[in-house]
Amino acid sequence: MRGYEPVASSSGEKSTPSFSQRRRKPLLILLLGSIPALALLAWLGQDRLPSWSGEVIDGGGDGWDYVDQVERERGLRRLSWGALERQGARSSIRKNLRGDKGYLFSMYGAGWNNQVIQMMNLIYLAHLTDRVPIIPSFRWNMHPASPDAAVSEIFDLSQLSSSLNDMAIIEMHEVKGTTTEPERLKTVVYDGEKEQYKKDGSLRSVGDLIYAEMMEDDEVGCWSMHASKGEEVHESGRDLYLIKTPFTPLPRSVFNWDEDPGRPSFPRVADLLRARHEQKPEGSIAILRNYSMPDPSVWPDPHLACIDSTFGFGEQIDRYDVGGEYRSGTGAWAAVGNRMRFSRGVERIGEMYLREIFGGDTPPYIAVHIRRGDFGDAFLALSQRQYAHAAWLVKESLRIKHGVEIKHVLATSDETDLQWLSVLEDYGFTFVNHTQLNTVERFGPWFPTILDSYLLSSGKGFLGVIYSTMSILAYRRTIDWNQGVARMIELDHQVEADWTWS
């Protein structure tokens, strides 16, 4: 395993050549007041763009244009530099891969924050095995018809790469398209790494647009955590990327319990991938026979490795607690998640929202995540008084341990009963209301969830729901990024009879 270096500062980021990977339409930024042109140019040239209290960002219904504009202002080199045969998505996933490198990809499932954890786990596993990760775009599971969002649009992968010894990272849209890919991800800008030619035989010039080729059917042998337990596995890659992925069960040797498959171990899966099997894996064959499953038509590929899902992978994970290592700040969180900040564009939109919510400069606040819609009766039984008391404990901890007096509590919730929420408002809670903020109209359907994640991760204190991946990620970010205090509300949270908010 490679050692981990401290997170690189912005001065350590790769800076050439300065060409965007995607073409977008012009961005509209409305700046209040008069700003001299030279001052504006100096600001645009800075690597870490400042936040101005007077800035108003108009997404025009598509926040990705603004996010891309901010990234282009940074002028950073693409992260796939040196890892591809050529630029531009090809008809087959293999056509853009180099023969002297190993690669690893996986597919996502479930809600967005689950996808974030799967993506972090994928990058961590690739890092452990000296492979180049190929990370899919995020899918909007609540609105399947919504186009995908690239990981680099939401998270700062450049800083992450710098902290992992300049690790190359490929995004799936760079090698092959998808059936749900938005137009903005179907082109890349040629940056001149290698000579490339147009269809007419002429040499490409730096700045040329390269359009994705039409997809064709692929077949890639894929390891499967679910098949190891005899479970049916849905081939999401076939639906999205026209990649058929016949599954081979991960052998039981990669799991932490001989008598129960539990969850896979990062080190053991890494050993399996480093072995680059050329023969049929005997441990996997035994599982196929045990569950009377047919042999896959294609066995796992040692060059282009694939795993059906990385959710729940861990170093020494408790089989019933798939988020335990993330809450404890170890494993993939320590190596990858802690170093994966939000993209500069998302940060700046989030900062603007905080100014709008608080009516000026952002004060230190406690963020609270209340999830009630789909977590069962035990979570519905938690009262407003229990939530208020748990938030107050965070407030008191900040006062006693850090000497910080917090006067503001900012909350997000899936609860639709305004009367239920009003009880917490009486305690001083302020709820983020994306309907009133016109978030979808201003920035698009992805942004309520993305901004909730940013807002929950930006407080000095945090209170969340123990099994929610959104809460788990905000919990760690509050502790590690903000040096704050975070806790999860217990289902049997006790409140003293004479307690009052103070």
Coordinates of C-alpha atoms in Angstrom, one line a residue:
M1 CA 0.0 0.0 0.0
R2 CA 1.3 3.5 -0.8
G3 CA 1.7 6.0 1.9
Y4 CA -0.6 9.0 2.0
E5 CA 0.7 12.5 1.7
P6 CA -1.0 15.6 3.2
V7 CA -3.7 17.1 1.0
A8 CA -1.9 19.4 -1.5
S9 CA -2.6 23.1 -1.4
S10 CA -3.8 24.8 -4.4
S11 CA -0.3 25.9 -5.2
G12 CA 0.6 22.2 -5.7
E13 CA -2.0 21.5 -8.4
K14 CA -1.1 20.6 -12.0
S15 CA -1.5 23.7 -14.1
T16 CA -0.8 23.0 -17.8
P17 CA -2.1 22.8 -20.4
S18 CA -5.1 25.0 -19.6
F19 CA -7.9 23.6 -21.7
S20 CA -11.4 22.6 -20.6
Q21 CA -12.5 19.0 -21.2
R22 CA -16.0 20.1 -22.1
R23 CA -17.6 22.8 -24.2
R24 CA -20.3 24.8 -22.5
K25 CA -22.4 27.8 -23.5
P26 CA -21.3 31.2 -22.0
L27 CA -21.9 31.8 -18.3
L28 CA -23.9 34.7 -17.0
I29 CA -22.5 36.1 -13.7
L30 CA -24.2 39.2 -12.3
L31 CA -22.0 41.2 -10.0
L32 CA -23.6 43.8 -7.8
G33 CA -21.8 47.2 -8.0
S34 CA -19.1 48.4 -10.3
I35 CA -15.8 46.3 -10.5
P36 CA -12.9 47.7 -12.4
A37 CA -11.9 45.6 -15.3
L38 CA -8.3 45.1 -14.2
A39 CA -9.4 44.0 -10.7
L40 CA -11.8 41.5 -12.3
L41 CA -9.1 40.1 -14.5
A42 CA -6.8 39.7 -11.5
W43 CA -9.6 37.9 -9.7
L44 CA -10.2 35.5 -12.6
G45 CA -6.5 34.7 -12.7
Q46 CA -6.4 33.5 -9.1
D47 CA -6.4 29.7 -8.5
R48 CA -8.6 29.8 -5.4
L49 CA -11.4 32.1 -6.4
P50 CA -12.6 34.3 -3.5
S51 CA -16.1 34.6 -2.3
W52 CA -17.6 38.1 -2.5
S53 CA -20.5 39.1 -0.3
G54 CA -22.0 41.0 -3.3
E55 CA -21.8 38.2 -5.9
V56 CA -25.1 36.9 -7.3
I57 CA -24.9 33.7 -9.5
D58 CA -27.5 33.2 -12.1
G59 CA -27.5 29.6 -13.3
G60 CA -30.1 30.3 -15.9
G61 CA -31.7 27.0 -15.2
D62 CA -28.4 25.1 -15.8
G63 CA -25.9 25.3 -12.9
W64 CA -23.4 23.1 -14.8
D65 CA -22.5 26.0 -17.1
Y66 CA -21.4 28.1 -14.1
V67 CA -19.5 25.1 -12.5
D68 CA -17.6 24.6 -15.8
Q69 CA -16.8 28.3 -16.1
V70 CA -15.2 28.2 -12.7
E71 CA -13.1 25.1 -13.5
R72 CA -11.9 26.6 -16.8
E73 CA -10.8 29.7 -14.9
R74 CA -8.5 27.5 -12.9
G75 CA -6.7 26.2 -16.1
L76 CA -5.8 22.8 -14.7
R77 CA -4.6 19.8 -16.7
R78 CA -7.1 17.0 -17.3
L79 CA -6.7 14.1 -14.8
S80 CA -6.7 11.4 -17.5
W81 CA -3.4 12.9 -19.0
G82 CA -1.1 10.0 -19.7
A83 CA -3.7 7.3 -19.1
L84 CA -5.5 7.2 -22.5
E85 CA -4.5 6.3 -26.0
R86 CA -6.2 9.4 -27.3
Q87 CA -8.9 11.9 -26.4
G88 CA -12.5 11.5 -27.2
A89 CA -15.0 8.8 -26.2
R90 CA -14.8 5.8 -28.5
S91 CA -17.3 3.3 -29.6
S92 CA -15.8 0.6 -27.3
I93 CA -14.5 1.1 -23.8
R94 CA -11.2 -0.7 -24.7
K95 CA -10.2 1.4 -27.7
N96 CA -9.0 4.3 -25.5
L97 CA -7.1 2.3 -23.0
R98 CA -3.3 1.8 -23.0
G99 CA -1.8 -1.6 -23.0
D100 CA 0.9 -0.7 -20.4
K101 CA -1.6 0.2 -17.7
G102 CA -4.2 -1.6 -15.6
Y103 CA -7.7 -0.2 -15.2
L104 CA -10.6 -0.6 -12.8
F105 CA -14.3 0.4 -13.1
S106 CA -17.5 -0.3 -11.4
M107 CA -21.2 0.7 -11.5
Y108 CA -23.3 2.7 -9.0
G109 CA -26.6 2.0 -7.4
A110 CA -29.2 3.6 -5.1
G111 CA -29.2 7.2 -4.0
W112 CA -26.7 9.9 -4.8
N113 CA -24.7 9.8 -1.5
N114 CA -24.5 6.0 -1.8
Q115 CA -23.1 6.6 -5.3
V116 CA -20.6 9.0 -3.8
I117 CA -19.4 6.4 -1.3
Q118 CA -19.1 3.8 -4.1
M119 CA -17.1 6.2 -6.2
M120 CA -14.7 6.9 -3.2
N121 CA -14.3 3.2 -2.6
L122 CA -13.6 2.6 -6.3
I123 CA -10.8 5.2 -6.3
Y124 CA -9.4 3.8 -3.1
L125 CA -9.3 0.3 -4.4
A126 CA -7.7 1.5 -7.7
H127 CA -5.1 3.3 -5.6
L128 CA -4.3 0.2 -3.6
T129 CA -3.8 -1.9 -6.8
D130 CA -1.9 0.7 -8.9
R131 CA -4.7 0.8 -11.4
V132 CA -6.3 3.7 -13.1
P133 CA -9.9 4.2 -11.9
I134 CA -12.6 4.8 -14.6
I135 CA -15.4 6.5 -12.6
P136 CA -18.9 6.6 -14.0
S137 CA -21.0 9.8 -13.9
F138 CA -23.6 10.1 -11.2
R139 CA -27.1 9.1 -12.0
W140 CA -30.2 10.9 -10.7
N141 CA -32.1 8.0 -9.3
M142 CA -35.1 10.1 -8.2
H143 CA -35.7 11.3 -11.8
P144 CA -34.3 8.5 -14.1
A145 CA -34.9 10.7 -17.2
S146 CA -32.5 13.4 -15.9
P147 CA -29.1 13.5 -17.6
D148 CA -26.0 12.3 -15.7
A149 CA -23.6 14.6 -13.8
A150 CA -19.9 14.1 -14.1
V151 CA -18.1 13.5 -10.8
S152 CA -15.6 16.3 -11.5
E153 CA -18.6 18.8 -11.8
I154 CA -19.4 18.2 -8.2
F155 CA -16.1 17.3 -6.6
D156 CA -12.6 18.7 -6.9
L157 CA -10.8 15.7 -8.4
S158 CA -7.6 17.7 -9.1
Q159 CA -6.9 18.2 -5.4
L160 CA -7.6 14.6 -4.7
S161 CA -5.3 13.5 -7.5
S162 CA -2.5 15.7 -6.2
S163 CA -2.9 14.2 -2.7
L164 CA -2.6 10.6 -4.2
N165 CA 0.8 11.1 -5.8
D166 CA -0.8 12.7 -9.0
M167 CA -2.9 9.6 -9.6
A168 CA -4.5 9.5 -13.0
I169 CA -8.3 9.5 -12.9
I170 CA -10.5 8.8 -15.9
E171 CA -14.2 9.7 -16.1
M172 CA -16.3 7.2 -18.0
H173 CA -17.5 9.8 -20.5
E174 CA -13.9 10.2 -21.7
V175 CA -13.8 6.6 -22.9
K176 CA -17.3 5.7 -23.8
G177 CA -20.7 7.4 -23.9
T178 CA -23.9 6.5 -22.0
T179 CA -27.5 6.4 -22.9
T180 CA -28.3 9.0 -20.3
E181 CA -25.3 11.3 -21.1
P182 CA -26.1 15.1 -21.4
E183 CA -24.9 16.9 -24.4
R184 CA -22.2 18.8 -22.5
L185 CA -20.4 15.5 -21.8
K186 CA -20.4 14.3 -25.4
T187 CA -17.5 16.5 -26.5
V188 CA -14.0 17.1 -25.3
V189 CA -11.5 19.8 -26.2
Y190 CA -8.3 18.6 -27.8
D191 CA -5.3 19.6 -25.6
G192 CA -2.4 18.3 -27.7
E193 CA -1.1 15.6 -25.5
K194 CA -0.7 13.3 -28.5
E195 CA -1.0 13.9 -32.2
Q196 CA -4.5 13.1 -33.4
Y197 CA -6.1 13.2 -36.8
K198 CA -9.5 14.2 -38.0
K199 CA -11.7 11.9 -40.1
D200 CA -10.4 13.8 -43.2
G201 CA -6.8 12.9 -42.3
S202 CA -5.8 16.4 -41.3
L203 CA -3.9 17.0 -38.0
R204 CA -6.0 18.2 -35.1
S205 CA -5.2 21.7 -33.6
V206 CA -5.3 22.4 -29.9
G207 CA -8.8 23.6 -29.0
D208 CA -10.6 21.4 -31.6
L209 CA -13.8 19.8 -30.4
I210 CA -13.8 16.0 -30.4
Y211 CA -17.3 14.4 -30.5
A212 CA -18.1 11.0 -28.9
E213 CA -18.4 8.1 -31.3
M214 CA -21.6 6.0 -31.5
M215 CA -21.6 3.3 -28.9
E216 CA -21.2 -0.4 -29.8
D217 CA -21.7 -3.5 -27.7
D218 CA -18.9 -4.4 -25.3
E219 CA -18.4 -7.5 -23.1
V220 CA -16.2 -7.3 -20.0
G221 CA -15.9 -10.0 -17.4
C222 CA -16.7 -8.6 -14.0
W223 CA -16.2 -9.6 -10.4
S224 CA -19.4 -9.7 -8.3
M225 CA -19.9 -9.2 -4.6
H226 CA -23.6 -10.1 -4.9
A227 CA -23.0 -13.3 -6.9
S228 CA -20.8 -14.5 -4.1
K229 CA -23.9 -14.8 -2.0
G230 CA -26.0 -16.3 -4.7
E231 CA -27.9 -13.1 -5.3
E232 CA -29.1 -12.0 -8.7
V233 CA -27.1 -9.1 -10.1
H234 CA -28.6 -6.5 -12.5
E235 CA -26.2 -5.6 -15.4
S236 CA -26.6 -1.8 -15.1
G237 CA -23.6 -1.4 -17.5
R238 CA -25.6 -3.0 -20.3
D239 CA -28.4 -0.5 -19.9
L240 CA -26.1 2.6 -19.6
Y241 CA -23.0 1.9 -21.6
L242 CA -23.9 -1.1 -23.8
I243 CA -21.3 -3.1 -21.7
K244 CA -22.3 -6.6 -21.0
T245 CA -20.7 -7.7 -17.8
P246 CA -20.9 -11.4 -17.1
F247 CA -20.3 -11.8 -13.4
T248 CA -17.8 -14.1 -11.6
P249 CA -18.4 -14.4 -7.8
L250 CA -15.6 -12.9 -5.7
P251 CA -14.0 -15.9 -3.9
R252 CA -14.8 -16.2 -0.2
S253 CA -11.2 -15.5 0.6
V254 CA -11.8 -11.8 0.1
F255 CA -14.5 -11.6 2.8
N256 CA -14.0 -11.1 6.5
W257 CA -16.0 -14.1 7.7
D258 CA -15.5 -17.7 6.5
E259 CA -19.0 -18.7 7.7
D260 CA -20.8 -15.7 6.3
P261 CA -19.8 -13.7 3.3
G262 CA -20.4 -10.4 5.0
R263 CA -18.7 -7.5 3.2
P264 CA -15.5 -7.7 1.1
S265 CA -12.1 -6.6 2.6
F266 CA -10.2 -3.9 0.7
P267 CA -6.8 -5.5 1.3
R268 CA -8.0 -8.9 0.2
V269 CA -9.8 -7.7 -2.9
A270 CA -6.7 -5.6 -3.7
D271 CA -4.6 -8.8 -3.5
L272 CA -7.0 -10.5 -5.9
L273 CA -6.8 -7.7 -8.4
R274 CA -3.0 -7.5 -8.2
A275 CA -2.7 -11.2 -9.0
R276 CA -4.2 -10.5 -12.5
H277 CA -5.6 -14.0 -12.9
E278 CA -5.1 -15.6 -16.2
Q279 CA -6.8 -18.8 -15.2
K280 CA -10.3 -19.5 -13.9
P281 CA -10.5 -18.7 -10.2
E282 CA -11.1 -21.9 -8.3
G283 CA -12.8 -20.2 -5.3
S284 CA -15.3 -18.5 -7.7
I285 CA -16.0 -21.8 -9.5
A286 CA -16.8 -23.5 -6.2
I287 CA -19.4 -20.7 -5.5
L288 CA -21.0 -21.1 -8.9
R289 CA -21.4 -24.8 -8.4
N290 CA -22.7 -24.3 -4.9
Y291 CA -25.5 -22.0 -6.1
S292 CA -26.0 -23.9 -9.4
M293 CA -25.2 -20.9 -11.4
P294 CA -23.8 -21.2 -15.0
D295 CA -20.2 -20.2 -15.8
P296 CA -19.9 -16.6 -17.1
S297 CA -19.4 -16.3 -20.8
V298 CA -16.3 -14.2 -20.1
W299 CA -14.1 -14.4 -17.1
P300 CA -12.7 -11.3 -15.3
D301 CA -10.2 -9.3 -17.4
P302 CA -6.8 -8.7 -15.9
H303 CA -6.3 -5.6 -17.9
L304 CA -9.7 -3.9 -17.5
A305 CA -10.9 -5.1 -14.1
C306 CA -14.5 -4.6 -13.1
I307 CA -16.5 -5.0 -9.9
D308 CA -20.3 -4.9 -9.7
S309 CA -20.4 -2.7 -6.6
T310 CA -18.0 -1.3 -4.1
F311 CA -20.6 -0.3 -1.5
G312 CA -19.8 -1.7 1.9
F313 CA -16.2 -2.5 1.2
G314 CA -14.0 -1.9 4.2
E315 CA -10.7 -2.7 5.9
Q316 CA -12.2 -4.5 8.9
I317 CA -15.8 -3.7 8.5
D318 CA -18.7 -4.9 10.7
R319 CA -20.9 -6.9 8.5
Y320 CA -24.0 -5.2 9.8
D321 CA -22.7 -1.6 9.7
V322 CA -21.6 -0.7 6.2
G323 CA -20.9 2.9 7.1
G324 CA -18.9 2.3 10.2
E325 CA -15.5 3.1 8.8
Y326 CA -16.8 6.3 7.2
R327 CA -18.1 7.4 10.6
S328 CA -14.8 6.5 12.3
G329 CA -12.8 8.4 9.6
T330 CA -10.7 5.5 8.6
G331 CA -10.2 3.4 5.4
A332 CA -11.5 4.9 2.2
W333 CA -12.6 8.0 3.9
A334 CA -9.1 8.8 5.3
A335 CA -7.4 8.1 2.0
V336 CA -10.0 9.5 -0.5
G337 CA -13.1 11.0 1.0
N338 CA -11.3 13.4 3.3
R339 CA -9.4 14.8 0.3
M340 CA -12.3 15.1 -2.0
R341 CA -13.7 18.6 -1.5
F342 CA -16.6 20.1 -3.4
S343 CA -15.8 21.6 -6.8
R344 CA -15.1 25.4 -6.7
G345 CA -18.3 26.1 -8.6
V346 CA -20.4 24.1 -6.2
E347 CA -18.7 25.8 -3.3
R348 CA -19.4 29.3 -4.6
I349 CA -23.1 28.5 -5.3
G350 CA -23.3 27.1 -1.8
E351 CA -21.7 30.2 -0.3
M352 CA -24.2 32.4 -2.1
Y353 CA -27.0 30.3 -0.7
L354 CA -25.7 30.7 2.8
R355 CA -25.6 34.4 2.4
E356 CA -29.2 34.4 1.1
I357 CA -30.4 32.2 3.9
F358 CA -28.7 34.2 6.7
G359 CA -29.2 37.6 5.0
G360 CA -25.5 38.6 4.9
D361 CA -22.1 37.1 6.0
T362 CA -22.3 33.5 7.0
P363 CA -22.2 33.0 10.8
P364 CA -20.9 29.8 12.4
Y365 CA -23.9 27.4 12.5
I366 CA -25.0 23.9 13.4
A367 CA -26.3 21.9 10.5
V368 CA -29.1 19.3 11.2
H369 CA -30.2 16.5 8.8
I370 CA -33.6 15.1 9.6
R371 CA -34.6 12.1 7.6
R372 CA -38.1 10.7 8.1
G373 CA -39.6 9.7 4.8
D374 CA -38.1 6.2 4.2
F375 CA -36.3 5.1 7.3
G376 CA -39.1 3.3 9.1
D377 CA -41.2 3.8 12.2
A378 CA -38.3 4.0 14.6
F379 CA -37.1 7.2 13.0
L380 CA -40.6 8.6 12.7
A381 CA -41.0 8.1 16.4
L382 CA -38.2 10.6 17.1
S383 CA -39.8 13.8 18.4
Q384 CA -39.0 17.4 17.7
R385 CA -37.9 17.8 21.3
Q386 CA -35.4 14.9 20.9
Y387 CA -33.9 16.5 17.8
A388 CA -33.8 19.9 19.5
H389 CA -32.1 18.5 22.5
A390 CA -29.5 16.6 20.5
A391 CA -28.7 19.8 18.5
W392 CA -28.4 21.7 21.8
L393 CA -25.8 19.1 23.0
V394 CA -23.7 19.9 19.9
K395 CA -24.1 23.6 20.7
E396 CA -23.0 23.0 24.3
S397 CA -20.0 20.9 23.2
L398 CA -18.9 23.7 20.9
R399 CA -19.2 26.2 23.7
I400 CA -17.4 24.2 26.3
K401 CA -14.7 22.5 24.2
H402 CA -14.1 25.1 21.5
G403 CA -15.2 28.3 23.1
V404 CA -17.6 29.0 20.2
E405 CA -21.1 30.4 20.9
I406 CA -23.5 29.2 18.2
K407 CA -26.7 31.2 17.6
H408 CA -27.9 29.6 14.3
V409 CA -29.2 26.1 13.4
L410 CA -29.7 25.3 9.7
A411 CA -31.7 22.2 8.9
T412 CA -32.7 20.1 5.9
S413 CA -35.4 17.5 5.9
D414 CA -37.5 15.3 3.7
E415 CA -40.5 15.9 6.1
T416 CA -43.4 17.5 4.2
D417 CA -45.6 18.2 7.2
L418 CA -45.1 22.0 7.8
Q419 CA -46.8 21.8 11.2
W420 CA -44.3 19.2 12.4
L421 CA -41.4 21.3 11.2
S422 CA -42.8 24.5 12.8
V423 CA -42.2 23.0 16.2
L424 CA -38.5 23.0 15.5
E425 CA -38.7 26.5 14.1
D426 CA -40.0 27.5 17.5
Y427 CA -36.6 26.2 18.9
G428 CA -34.8 28.5 16.4
F429 CA -34.2 26.1 13.5
T430 CA -34.1 27.5 10.0
F431 CA -35.1 25.1 7.3
V432 CA -33.7 25.2 3.8
N433 CA -36.6 25.5 1.4
H434 CA -35.6 25.0 -2.2
T435 CA -39.0 25.8 -3.5
Q436 CA -38.8 29.3 -2.0
L437 CA -35.2 29.6 -3.2
N438 CA -36.2 28.5 -6.7
T439 CA -33.2 26.1 -6.8
V440 CA -34.5 23.9 -9.6
E441 CA -35.5 26.8 -11.7
R442 CA -32.1 28.6 -11.2
F443 CA -29.7 25.6 -11.4
G444 CA -31.5 22.4 -12.3
P445 CA -32.9 19.3 -10.6
W446 CA -29.6 18.1 -9.3
F447 CA -28.8 21.1 -7.2
P448 CA -31.3 20.8 -4.3
T449 CA -29.5 17.6 -3.2
I450 CA -26.0 18.8 -4.0
L451 CA -26.5 22.0 -2.1
D452 CA -28.1 20.2 0.9
S453 CA -25.0 18.1 1.0
Y454 CA -22.8 21.2 0.9
L455 CA -24.8 23.1 3.5
L456 CA -24.8 20.2 5.9
S457 CA -21.1 19.8 5.5
S458 CA -20.2 23.5 6.1
G459 CA -21.3 24.1 9.7
K460 CA -19.2 24.2 12.8
G461 CA -21.5 21.6 14.3
F462 CA -23.6 18.8 12.8
L463 CA -26.4 16.5 13.9
G464 CA -27.4 13.6 11.6
V465 CA -29.3 10.3 11.3
I466 CA -27.1 7.3 11.9
Y467 CA -27.9 5.2 8.9
S468 CA -28.1 7.9 6.3
T469 CA -25.1 8.2 3.9
M470 CA -25.8 11.9 3.5
S471 CA -25.5 12.3 7.3
I472 CA -22.4 10.1 7.5
L473 CA -20.5 12.2 4.9
A474 CA -21.6 15.5 6.5
Y475 CA -20.6 14.1 9.9
R476 CA -17.0 13.4 8.7
R477 CA -16.7 16.6 6.8
T478 CA -17.7 18.7 9.8
I479 CA -15.1 17.0 11.9
D480 CA -12.2 16.8 9.4
W481 CA -12.8 19.9 7.2
N482 CA -14.2 22.3 9.8
Q483 CA -12.6 21.0 13.0
G484 CA -16.1 21.0 14.4
V485 CA -18.3 18.8 16.6
A486 CA -20.7 16.2 15.1
R487 CA -23.0 13.5 16.5
M488 CA -25.7 11.2 15.3
I489 CA -29.1 11.1 17.0
E490 CA -29.8 7.8 18.8
L491 CA -33.2 6.2 18.3
D492 CA -33.7 6.2 22.1
H493 CA -32.3 9.6 22.7
Q494 CA -33.1 10.8 26.2
V495 CA -34.2 14.3 27.2
E496 CA -34.3 15.5 30.7
A497 CA -37.8 16.5 31.8
D498 CA -36.8 20.0 32.8
W499 CA -34.6 20.7 29.8
T500 CA -35.1 23.9 27.9
W501 CA -33.3 25.4 25.0
S502 CA -30.8 28.0 26.1

